């Protein structure tokens, strides 16, 4: 379902952290904090099931990190809301991990532009 809605999946190198019981969601984290050069690192993911219905996804948050040509680490945060397992809306942010800290809000179109430029094409909604 995540792939059909262009929602990030849990990557194989991620490990469950801060586990809650099955109704309160989970957080998965990469074992590395910083990306290597020429790599997009899926740093963390939080999955929150619906409070009203069991086993229905509701909200997900993902963070991707990359190092730009100046060595500055950028983080793309994607906040996904899933309705009835079929409709996805997203908002996001780009965060710079160096001074001065910059935080840029993103809408759907902006997110598609960033994921395309980062070659995360499976996340483009079109």
JSON list of C-alpha atoms in Angstrom, two decimals:
[
{"chain": "A", "resi": 1, "resn": "UNK", "atom": "CA", "xyz": [0.00, 0.00, 0.00]},
{"chain": "A", "resi": 2, "resn": "UNK", "atom": "CA", "xyz": [2.80, 2.46, 0.86]},
{"chain": "A", "resi": 3, "resn": "UNK", "atom": "CA", "xyz": [4.40, 2.09, -2.58]},
{"chain": "A", "resi": 4, "resn": "UNK", "atom": "CA", "xyz": [1.09, 2.62, -4.39]},
{"chain": "A", "resi": 5, "resn": "UNK", "atom": "CA", "xyz": [0.57, 5.85, -2.41]},
{"chain": "A", "resi": 6, "resn": "UNK", "atom": "CA", "xyz": [4.23, 6.91, -2.78]},
{"chain": "A", "resi": 7, "resn": "UNK", "atom": "CA", "xyz": [4.80, 6.75, 0.97]},
{"chain": "A", "resi": 8, "resn": "UNK", "atom": "CA", "xyz": [8.34, 5.87, 2.11]},
{"chain": "A", "resi": 9, "resn": "UNK", "atom": "CA", "xyz": [8.89, 2.27, 3.16]},
{"chain": "A", "resi": 10, "resn": "UNK", "atom": "CA", "xyz": [10.88, 1.02, 6.14]},
{"chain": "A", "resi": 11, "resn": "UNK", "atom": "CA", "xyz": [14.36, 0.39, 4.74]},
{"chain": "A", "resi": 12, "resn": "UNK", "atom": "CA", "xyz": [16.20, -2.84, 5.54]},
{"chain": "A", "resi": 13, "resn": "UNK", "atom": "CA", "xyz": [18.96, -1.05, 7.50]},
{"chain": "A", "resi": 14, "resn": "UNK", "atom": "CA", "xyz": [16.47, 0.56, 9.90]},
{"chain": "A", "resi": 15, "resn": "UNK", "atom": "CA", "xyz": [15.91, -0.77, 13.40]},
{"chain": "A", "resi": 16, "resn": "UNK", "atom": "CA", "xyz": [12.81, -0.37, 15.56]},
{"chain": "A", "resi": 17, "resn": "UNK", "atom": "CA", "xyz": [13.39, 2.12, 18.38]},
{"chain": "A", "resi": 18, "resn": "UNK", "atom": "CA", "xyz": [11.14, 3.44, 21.16]},
{"chain": "A", "resi": 19, "resn": "UNK", "atom": "CA", "xyz": [8.62, 0.71, 20.51]},
{"chain": "A", "resi": 20, "resn": "UNK", "atom": "CA", "xyz": [5.11, 1.18, 21.83]},
{"chain": "A", "resi": 21, "resn": "UNK", "atom": "CA", "xyz": [2.32, -1.33, 21.87]},
{"chain": "A", "resi": 22, "resn": "UNK", "atom": "CA", "xyz": [0.74, -2.04, 18.51]},
{"chain": "A", "resi": 23, "resn": "UNK", "atom": "CA", "xyz": [-1.86, 0.72, 18.80]},
{"chain": "A", "resi": 24, "resn": "UNK", "atom": "CA", "xyz": [0.47, 3.67, 19.40]},
{"chain": "A", "resi": 25, "resn": "UNK", "atom": "CA", "xyz": [2.90, 3.30, 16.50]},
{"chain": "A", "resi": 26, "resn": "UNK", "atom": "CA", "xyz": [6.61, 2.75, 16.22]},
{"chain": "A", "resi": 27, "resn": "UNK", "atom": "CA", "xyz": [9.79, 4.58, 15.30]},
{"chain": "A", "resi": 28, "resn": "UNK", "atom": "CA", "xyz": [12.50, 3.10, 13.08]},
{"chain": "A", "resi": 29, "resn": "UNK", "atom": "CA", "xyz": [15.96, 4.61, 12.85]},
{"chain": "A", "resi": 30, "resn": "UNK", "atom": "CA", "xyz": [19.03, 4.14, 10.70]},
{"chain": "A", "resi": 31, "resn": "UNK", "atom": "CA", "xyz": [22.09, 2.89, 12.54]},
{"chain": "A", "resi": 32, "resn": "UNK", "atom": "CA", "xyz": [23.98, 5.87, 11.03]},
{"chain": "A", "resi": 33, "resn": "UNK", "atom": "CA", "xyz": [23.27, 9.51, 11.73]},
{"chain": "A", "resi": 34, "resn": "UNK", "atom": "CA", "xyz": [25.05, 11.09, 8.74]},
{"chain": "A", "resi": 35, "resn": "UNK", "atom": "CA", "xyz": [24.92, 10.14, 5.08]},
{"chain": "A", "resi": 36, "resn": "UNK", "atom": "CA", "xyz": [28.01, 9.22, 3.10]},
{"chain": "A", "resi": 37, "resn": "UNK", "atom": "CA", "xyz": [28.88, 11.37, 0.10]},
{"chain": "A", "resi": 38, "resn": "UNK", "atom": "CA", "xyz": [26.53, 10.77, -2.84]},
{"chain": "A", "resi": 39, "resn": "UNK", "atom": "CA", "xyz": [24.03, 8.94, -0.62]},
{"chain": "A", "resi": 40, "resn": "UNK", "atom": "CA", "xyz": [20.49, 9.68, 0.50]},
{"chain": "A", "resi": 41, "resn": "UNK", "atom": "CA", "xyz": [20.06, 8.28, 4.00]},
{"chain": "A", "resi": 42, "resn": "UNK", "atom": "CA", "xyz": [16.57, 7.42, 5.28]},
{"chain": "A", "resi": 43, "resn": "UNK", "atom": "CA", "xyz": [17.39, 8.55, 8.84]},
{"chain": "A", "resi": 44, "resn": "UNK", "atom": "CA", "xyz": [14.13, 7.72, 10.63]},
{"chain": "A", "resi": 45, "resn": "UNK", "atom": "CA", "xyz": [10.46, 6.84, 10.20]},
{"chain": "A", "resi": 46, "resn": "UNK", "atom": "CA", "xyz": [7.52, 7.07, 12.59]},
{"chain": "A", "resi": 47, "resn": "UNK", "atom": "CA", "xyz": [4.30, 5.15, 11.83]},
{"chain": "A", "resi": 48, "resn": "UNK", "atom": "CA", "xyz": [1.12, 6.00, 13.73]},
{"chain": "A", "resi": 49, "resn": "UNK", "atom": "CA", "xyz": [-1.94, 3.79, 13.22]},
{"chain": "A", "resi": 50, "resn": "UNK", "atom": "CA", "xyz": [-5.42, 5.25, 13.34]},
{"chain": "A", "resi": 51, "resn": "UNK", "atom": "CA", "xyz": [-6.83, 5.76, 16.82]},
{"chain": "A", "resi": 52, "resn": "UNK", "atom": "CA", "xyz": [-10.30, 4.89, 15.57]},
{"chain": "A", "resi": 53, "resn": "UNK", "atom": "CA", "xyz": [-9.67, 1.71, 13.58]},
{"chain": "A", "resi": 54, "resn": "UNK", "atom": "CA", "xyz": [-7.22, -1.10, 14.24]},
{"chain": "A", "resi": 55, "resn": "UNK", "atom": "CA", "xyz": [-4.60, -1.89, 11.60]},
{"chain": "A", "resi": 56, "resn": "UNK", "atom": "CA", "xyz": [-5.38, 1.22, 9.50]},
{"chain": "A", "resi": 57, "resn": "UNK", "atom": "CA", "xyz": [-2.50, 3.59, 8.82]},
{"chain": "A", "resi": 58, "resn": "UNK", "atom": "CA", "xyz": [-3.09, 7.22, 9.65]},
{"chain": "A", "resi": 59, "resn": "UNK", "atom": "CA", "xyz": [0.09, 9.30, 9.88]},
{"chain": "A", "resi": 60, "resn": "UNK", "atom": "CA", "xyz": [3.70, 8.72, 8.99]},
{"chain": "A", "resi": 61, "resn": "UNK", "atom": "CA", "xyz": [6.77, 10.91, 9.33]},
{"chain": "A", "resi": 62, "resn": "UNK", "atom": "CA", "xyz": [10.04, 10.35, 7.51]},
{"chain": "A", "resi": 63, "resn": "UNK", "atom": "CA", "xyz": [13.43, 12.04, 7.48]},
{"chain": "A", "resi": 64, "resn": "UNK", "atom": "CA", "xyz": [15.96, 11.77, 4.65]},
{"chain": "A", "resi": 65, "resn": "UNK", "atom": "CA", "xyz": [19.45, 13.25, 4.83]},
{"chain": "A", "resi": 66, "resn": "UNK", "atom": "CA", "xyz": [21.96, 14.14, 2.15]},
{"chain": "A", "resi": 67, "resn": "UNK", "atom": "CA", "xyz": [25.26, 15.99, 2.04]},
{"chain": "A", "resi": 68, "resn": "UNK", "atom": "CA", "xyz": [25.38, 18.76, -0.55]},
{"chain": "A", "resi": 69, "resn": "UNK", "atom": "CA", "xyz": [28.42, 19.82, -2.60]},
{"chain": "A", "resi": 70, "resn": "UNK", "atom": "CA", "xyz": [29.53, 22.16, 0.23]},
{"chain": "A", "resi": 71, "resn": "UNK", "atom": "CA", "xyz": [29.44, 19.37, 2.83]},
{"chain": "A", "resi": 72, "resn": "UNK", "atom": "CA", "xyz": [26.28, 20.74, 4.46]},
{"chain": "A", "resi": 73, "resn": "UNK", "atom": "CA", "xyz": [23.83, 18.05, 5.60]},
{"chain": "A", "resi": 74, "resn": "UNK", "atom": "CA", "xyz": [20.25, 18.72, 4.54]},
{"chain": "A", "resi": 75, "resn": "UNK", "atom": "CA", "xyz": [17.30, 16.89, 6.01]},
{"chain": "A", "resi": 76, "resn": "UNK", "atom": "CA", "xyz": [14.00, 16.44, 4.22]},
{"chain": "A", "resi": 77, "resn": "UNK", "atom": "CA", "xyz": [11.11, 15.78, 6.62]},
{"chain": "A", "resi": 78, "resn": "UNK", "atom": "CA", "xyz": [7.95, 14.39, 5.02]},
{"chain": "A", "resi": 79, "resn": "UNK", "atom": "CA", "xyz": [4.72, 14.34, 7.03]},
{"chain": "A", "resi": 80, "resn": "UNK", "atom": "CA", "xyz": [2.14, 12.02, 5.42]},
{"chain": "A", "resi": 81, "resn": "UNK", "atom": "CA", "xyz": [-1.53, 11.64, 6.28]},
{"chain": "A", "resi": 82, "resn": "UNK", "atom": "CA", "xyz": [-3.33, 8.64, 4.85]},
{"chain": "A", "resi": 83, "resn": "UNK", "atom": "CA", "xyz": [-7.11, 8.57, 4.56]},
{"chain": "A", "resi": 84, "resn": "UNK", "atom": "CA", "xyz": [-9.04, 5.29, 4.19]},
{"chain": "A", "resi": 85, "resn": "UNK", "atom": "CA", "xyz": [-5.87, 3.53, 3.01]},
{"chain": "A", "resi": 86, "resn": "UNK", "atom": "CA", "xyz": [-6.21, 5.24, -0.37]},
{"chain": "A", "resi": 87, "resn": "UNK", "atom": "CA", "xyz": [-5.62, 9.02, -0.25]},
{"chain": "A", "resi": 88, "resn": "UNK", "atom": "CA", "xyz": [-2.36, 10.64, 0.77]},
{"chain": "A", "resi": 89, "resn": "UNK", "atom": "CA", "xyz": [-1.63, 14.25, 1.64]},
{"chain": "A", "resi": 90, "resn": "UNK", "atom": "CA", "xyz": [1.85, 15.47, 2.50]},
{"chain": "A", "resi": 91, "resn": "UNK", "atom": "CA", "xyz": [3.60, 18.47, 3.93]},
{"chain": "A", "resi": 92, "resn": "UNK", "atom": "CA", "xyz": [7.28, 18.79, 4.59]},
{"chain": "A", "resi": 93, "resn": "UNK", "atom": "CA", "xyz": [10.33, 20.75, 5.62]},
{"chain": "A", "resi": 94, "resn": "UNK", "atom": "CA", "xyz": [13.95, 21.09, 4.58]},
{"chain": "A", "resi": 95, "resn": "UNK", "atom": "CA", "xyz": [16.24, 21.59, 7.56]},
{"chain": "A", "resi": 96, "resn": "UNK", "atom": "CA", "xyz": [19.91, 22.59, 7.36]},
{"chain": "A", "resi": 97, "resn": "UNK", "atom": "CA", "xyz": [22.03, 20.96, 10.07]},
{"chain": "A", "resi": 98, "resn": "UNK", "atom": "CA", "xyz": [24.60, 23.77, 10.19]},
{"chain": "A", "resi": 99, "resn": "UNK", "atom": "CA", "xyz": [24.59, 27.38, 11.27]},
{"chain": "A", "resi": 100, "resn": "UNK", "atom": "CA", "xyz": [22.67, 29.38, 10.39]},
{"chain": "A", "resi": 101, "resn": "UNK", "atom": "CA", "xyz": [19.92, 26.81, 10.81]},
{"chain": "A", "resi": 102, "resn": "UNK", "atom": "CA", "xyz": [17.40, 27.16, 8.03]},
{"chain": "A", "resi": 103, "resn": "UNK", "atom": "CA", "xyz": [13.93, 25.63, 8.01]},
{"chain": "A", "resi": 104, "resn": "UNK", "atom": "CA", "xyz": [11.89, 25.77, 4.80]},
{"chain": "A", "resi": 105, "resn": "UNK", "atom": "CA", "xyz": [8.23, 24.64, 4.69]},
{"chain": "A", "resi": 106, "resn": "UNK", "atom": "CA", "xyz": [7.19, 22.50, 1.72]},
{"chain": "A", "resi": 107, "resn": "UNK", "atom": "CA", "xyz": [3.85, 21.74, 0.07]},
{"chain": "A", "resi": 108, "resn": "UNK", "atom": "CA", "xyz": [3.03, 18.72, -2.15]},
{"chain": "A", "resi": 109, "resn": "UNK", "atom": "CA", "xyz": [4.57, 20.28, -5.25]},
{"chain": "A", "resi": 110, "resn": "UNK", "atom": "CA", "xyz": [7.71, 21.29, -3.35]},
{"chain": "A", "resi": 111, "resn": "UNK", "atom": "CA", "xyz": [8.13, 17.78, -1.92]},
{"chain": "A", "resi": 112, "resn": "UNK", "atom": "CA", "xyz": [7.88, 16.27, -5.40]},
{"chain": "A", "resi": 113, "resn": "UNK", "atom": "CA", "xyz": [10.51, 18.72, -6.63]},
{"chain": "A", "resi": 114, "resn": "UNK", "atom": "CA", "xyz": [12.93, 17.88, -3.80]},
{"chain": "A", "resi": 115, "resn": "UNK", "atom": "CA", "xyz": [12.49, 14.09, -4.02]},
{"chain": "A", "resi": 116, "resn": "UNK", "atom": "CA", "xyz": [12.99, 14.29, -7.78]},
{"chain": "A", "resi": 117, "resn": "UNK", "atom": "CA", "xyz": [16.21, 16.30, -7.38]},
{"chain": "A", "resi": 118, "resn": "UNK", "atom": "CA", "xyz": [17.40, 13.78, -4.74]},
{"chain": "A", "resi": 119, "resn": "UNK", "atom": "CA", "xyz": [16.58, 10.85, -7.11]},
{"chain": "A", "resi": 120, "resn": "UNK", "atom": "CA", "xyz": [13.94, 9.44, -4.74]},
{"chain": "A", "resi": 121, "resn": "UNK", "atom": "CA", "xyz": [11.64, 8.96, -7.71]},
{"chain": "A", "resi": 122, "resn": "UNK", "atom": "CA", "xyz": [9.43, 6.33, -6.05]},
{"chain": "A", "resi": 123, "resn": "UNK", "atom": "CA", "xyz": [8.16, 9.12, -3.75]},
{"chain": "A", "resi": 124, "resn": "UNK", "atom": "CA", "xyz": [6.96, 11.42, -6.56]},
{"chain": "A", "resi": 125, "resn": "UNK", "atom": "CA", "xyz": [3.15, 11.67, -6.53]},
{"chain": "A", "resi": 126, "resn": "UNK", "atom": "CA", "xyz": [2.99, 13.41, -9.93]}
]
